[in-house]
Structure formats: structure tokens, C-alpha cells
XYZ file of C-alpha atoms in Angstrom:
240
model
C 69.665 -63.906 57.714
C 71.807 -61.690 55.151
C 71.671 -64.434 52.793
C 67.927 -64.371 53.055
C 67.713 -60.749 52.651
C 69.740 -61.174 49.658
C 67.899 -63.643 48.130
C 64.874 -61.654 48.677
C 66.539 -58.674 47.062
C 67.470 -60.673 44.040
C 63.888 -62.099 43.575
C 62.504 -58.640 43.770
C 65.186 -57.345 40.950
C 64.096 -60.301 39.129
C 60.297 -59.611 39.303
C 61.034 -56.023 38.432
C 62.733 -56.902 35.354
C 60.137 -59.611 34.251
C 57.330 -56.715 34.487
C 59.455 -54.130 32.956
C 60.439 -56.035 30.049
C 57.073 -57.672 29.625
C 55.389 -54.358 29.325
C 58.088 -52.777 26.956
C 57.944 -55.701 24.631
C 54.105 -55.440 24.896
C 54.234 -51.809 23.922
C 56.582 -52.270 20.883
C 54.450 -55.285 19.722
C 51.312 -53.130 19.790
C 49.724 -55.324 22.493
C 49.407 -52.077 24.587
C 48.282 -49.186 22.357
C 49.722 -45.863 22.254
C 47.596 -43.447 24.313
C 45.867 -46.183 26.198
C 45.840 -47.082 29.981
C 48.069 -49.773 30.893
C 46.089 -52.840 32.498
C 44.815 -52.259 36.146
C 47.167 -53.378 39.039
C 44.739 -56.508 39.429
C 45.273 -57.577 36.001
C 48.969 -57.023 36.047
C 49.264 -58.936 39.319
C 47.406 -61.800 37.832
C 49.572 -61.693 34.510
C 53.112 -61.294 36.343
C 51.978 -62.593 39.827
C 53.696 -59.531 41.478
C 53.038 -57.030 43.988
C 51.920 -53.285 43.357
C 55.207 -52.245 44.728
C 56.942 -54.127 42.023
C 54.581 -52.602 39.416
C 55.291 -49.102 40.678
C 58.964 -49.754 40.380
C 58.555 -51.175 36.856
C 56.389 -48.031 36.000
C 59.166 -45.762 37.171
C 61.793 -47.510 34.884
C 59.495 -47.369 31.829
C 58.719 -43.603 32.485
C 62.357 -43.001 32.559
C 62.651 -44.746 29.186
C 60.026 -42.487 27.853
C 57.556 -45.327 27.196
C 54.631 -44.487 29.689
C 53.550 -41.640 31.548
C 51.184 -41.494 34.700
C 48.907 -39.213 36.565
C 47.343 -39.554 39.964
C 43.606 -40.965 39.911
C 44.101 -41.160 35.994
C 46.651 -44.008 35.710
C 49.338 -44.845 33.489
C 49.349 -44.956 29.877
C 51.502 -45.466 26.764
C 53.303 -42.379 25.279
C 53.785 -41.750 21.478
C 57.052 -42.933 19.991
C 58.306 -39.414 19.777
C 58.614 -39.402 23.657
C 60.577 -42.811 23.871
C 64.386 -42.617 24.519
C 65.701 -44.229 21.389
C 68.976 -44.619 22.617
C 68.206 -46.582 25.766
C 70.056 -49.875 25.691
C 67.074 -51.945 26.811
C 64.624 -50.279 24.455
C 66.935 -50.993 21.504
C 67.448 -54.474 22.680
C 63.796 -55.169 22.859
C 63.238 -53.600 19.428
C 65.984 -56.034 17.989
C 63.973 -58.778 19.489
C 60.692 -57.882 18.143
C 62.005 -57.114 14.731
C 62.957 -53.725 13.021
C 60.905 -52.554 10.412
C 62.410 -50.731 7.233
C 61.682 -47.204 8.696
C 63.377 -47.943 11.887
C 66.432 -49.501 10.203
C 66.354 -46.181 7.630
C 66.190 -43.992 10.627
C 69.388 -45.778 12.222
C 71.295 -45.347 8.888
C 70.430 -41.786 9.038
C 71.632 -41.243 12.519
C 74.837 -43.438 11.751
C 75.631 -40.832 8.999
C 75.470 -38.097 11.037
C 77.705 -39.471 14.044
C 80.059 -42.102 12.658
C 81.799 -39.931 9.864
C 82.933 -37.273 12.648
C 83.941 -40.021 14.730
C 86.037 -41.712 12.159
C 87.516 -37.950 11.556
C 88.406 -37.713 15.244
C 89.767 -41.021 15.376
C 92.387 -39.926 12.813
C 93.707 -37.055 14.979
C 93.245 -38.882 18.382
C 93.706 -42.468 18.048
C 96.549 -44.321 20.214
C 98.962 -46.749 19.069
C 97.174 -49.519 20.703
C 93.842 -48.408 19.183
C 95.438 -48.233 15.601
C 96.598 -51.592 16.196
C 93.333 -52.947 17.119
C 91.572 -51.409 14.201
C 94.447 -52.990 11.844
C 93.785 -56.303 13.201
C 90.028 -56.210 12.926
C 90.189 -54.823 9.348
C 92.821 -57.389 8.205
C 90.519 -60.224 9.879
C 87.605 -58.828 7.665
C 89.741 -59.125 4.578
C 90.511 -62.708 5.427
C 87.127 -63.764 6.730
C 84.827 -66.235 4.676
C 81.981 -66.880 7.144
C 79.126 -64.426 7.328
C 78.288 -64.715 11.000
C 82.082 -64.028 11.981
C 82.206 -61.202 9.510
C 79.228 -59.304 11.031
C 80.808 -59.752 14.352
C 84.123 -58.068 12.974
C 82.079 -55.482 11.174
C 80.602 -54.328 14.540
C 83.773 -54.502 16.386
C 85.253 -52.232 13.868
C 82.778 -49.652 14.215
C 82.800 -49.675 17.965
C 86.528 -49.449 18.003
C 86.456 -46.394 15.743
C 83.771 -44.718 18.325
C 86.256 -45.600 21.053
C 89.139 -44.218 19.215
C 87.417 -40.809 18.534
C 88.297 -40.017 22.235
C 84.951 -38.271 22.326
C 82.770 -39.359 25.606
C 79.578 -38.752 23.929
C 80.355 -40.807 20.775
C 81.885 -43.644 22.812
C 78.561 -43.824 24.925
C 76.334 -43.924 22.007
C 78.523 -46.597 20.266
C 77.841 -48.918 23.451
C 74.287 -48.012 23.542
C 73.334 -48.691 19.895
C 75.402 -51.891 19.940
C 72.433 -54.355 19.853
C 70.787 -52.152 17.077
C 74.067 -52.015 15.067
C 74.396 -55.783 15.056
C 70.840 -56.281 13.869
C 71.398 -53.551 11.040
C 74.421 -55.518 10.161
C 72.554 -58.456 9.854
C 70.368 -56.733 7.304
C 72.984 -54.691 5.369
C 76.008 -57.134 5.256
C 76.567 -58.526 1.865
C 76.195 -62.328 1.554
C 78.250 -62.969 -1.552
C 81.805 -63.622 -1.104
C 82.865 -60.974 -3.587
C 80.680 -58.255 -2.105
C 81.893 -59.118 1.443
C 85.482 -58.609 0.271
C 84.578 -55.162 -1.238
C 83.002 -54.378 2.000
C 86.195 -55.343 3.913
C 88.242 -53.323 1.596
C 86.060 -49.856 2.491
C 86.791 -50.715 6.165
C 90.489 -50.976 5.241
C 90.107 -47.651 3.574
C 89.058 -46.264 6.844
C 91.821 -47.850 8.730
C 94.282 -46.508 6.134
C 92.878 -42.958 6.733
C 92.979 -43.109 10.368
C 96.524 -44.495 10.291
C 97.644 -41.524 7.929
C 95.956 -39.243 10.375
C 93.759 -37.869 7.496
C 90.410 -36.822 9.113
C 88.778 -35.828 5.900
C 89.422 -39.120 4.070
C 88.379 -41.221 7.142
C 85.024 -39.169 7.178
C 84.587 -39.794 3.456
C 85.520 -43.503 3.723
C 83.044 -43.962 6.656
C 80.271 -42.255 5.027
C 80.794 -44.686 1.927
C 80.565 -47.652 4.177
C 77.388 -46.527 5.880
C 75.767 -45.579 2.475
C 76.900 -49.063 0.969
C 75.152 -50.709 3.953
C 72.019 -48.637 3.567
C 71.768 -49.638 0.065
C 72.254 -53.110 0.979
C 69.615 -53.157 3.370
C 67.129 -51.572 1.071
C 67.923 -54.062 -1.701
C 67.277 -56.928 0.840
C 64.057 -55.468 2.182
C 62.709 -55.140 -1.451
C 64.228 -58.435 -2.724
């Protein structure tokens, strides 16, 4: 009996995920328009083959992400983007699947410029020997890397490692939350040419060296330089 209950619970969770993700992606794609009511329970039941209970749970999840709002006797409607929780992990993952427009990518670089240089400065003061060794290994691997996909992976790992080394729980949490968006942004901003990649690797090595030296100002400036270079590369690809 316990096994049957477990299977039923797993099925309900799966159905909840399907509805939540389906509506979330539909909002980001513009299928469900901002300010408009979502389809009726009957329409959603036909579309997703789920009960009203599952629909209500999905709406609660979407409301927690800021994507929808509800009112008794009115229904559930799509809220404007300013209400969305842009750091929500699901929302970021859906955004990368739908495709990130130039405005969104530019906004991502802006928030990175606000947060990551300070994270690097803190890392210069707080990094542990183990974290320093991890950063060293990643930076040297970037210098030796000749494959674009692997370079992007290392780039992401380096930035997440700096966030972790900052010792600040908010920066550490943000690093994890924006991982999917960062990965997509790096695909846009990582230089394709070997010489450009080597220059980028050199910039990351400079961040490591500043953190190793315990120099917060140098770490801050080096991280700012990496982000600004990435933003320029991204704009060049978009215009190219």
C-alpha cells in the first residue's frame, strides 16, 4: 500500500511540474499575454489532463515566482515582468530555454557588475587554502583549454568558485541561482577565436592572482574587467 501511495504522490508531483512548467514557458513565450486571464480550468484540464487540485497547486507555485496573481471570482492572470522573481531558478532555466533577448542579457551583465566584483574583493580577504587551490586549478585549466564548450564550463566554474570563496551567504546563493543564466550568457560572450580565449583566460588568471595576493581592490578591478569584456563580446555577437 505504501508503494502505491508513493507512486500516486510521484505522479501528482510530476503532473504539478508539467502544468507549472507549461504555463511558465507559455508566459515567457507570450502565449499567455501579460494582464490576460489564464485559460479556464476546463481548458487547462483538456490541455494537461490534470485535476483542478493540481492546477491550483501549480498556480500557487507560479504566484510565488511572481508570474501570476489570482482573485476570487475573477480568475488568475499574468503579471507584468517587474513582478517576476528574476532570481528564481526555474524562471531563469525557462528563460534560457526560450532564449534570452539582448535586453535581458544586458541586464544580466549589469547585475553581475554590481555583485561579482565585490564578491571577488571579499574572496581576496576570506578565501580558504582549499578554495584558493580550486581557483588556481580552474584558472590554469582555462589557460590550457582549446575547446570552446569546455572553456565555457571552466569559465562558469571559476565565477561560481569566486562566489563561494566570498564567504557571503547571499552571494553564494545568488551564484547558484543564476548558474543557468550565466551559462547561457557565457555562450554569448565567450570569445570564439583561440587568441581571444587566451586573453580571456589571462584576465581570469589575474583575478586569481589578486585573490591569492589578498588584494581586494585588484580583485575587484580584475573581475570588473572580465565582465566588461564579456559584455562587449556579447554586444558584438548580437550586432555581428
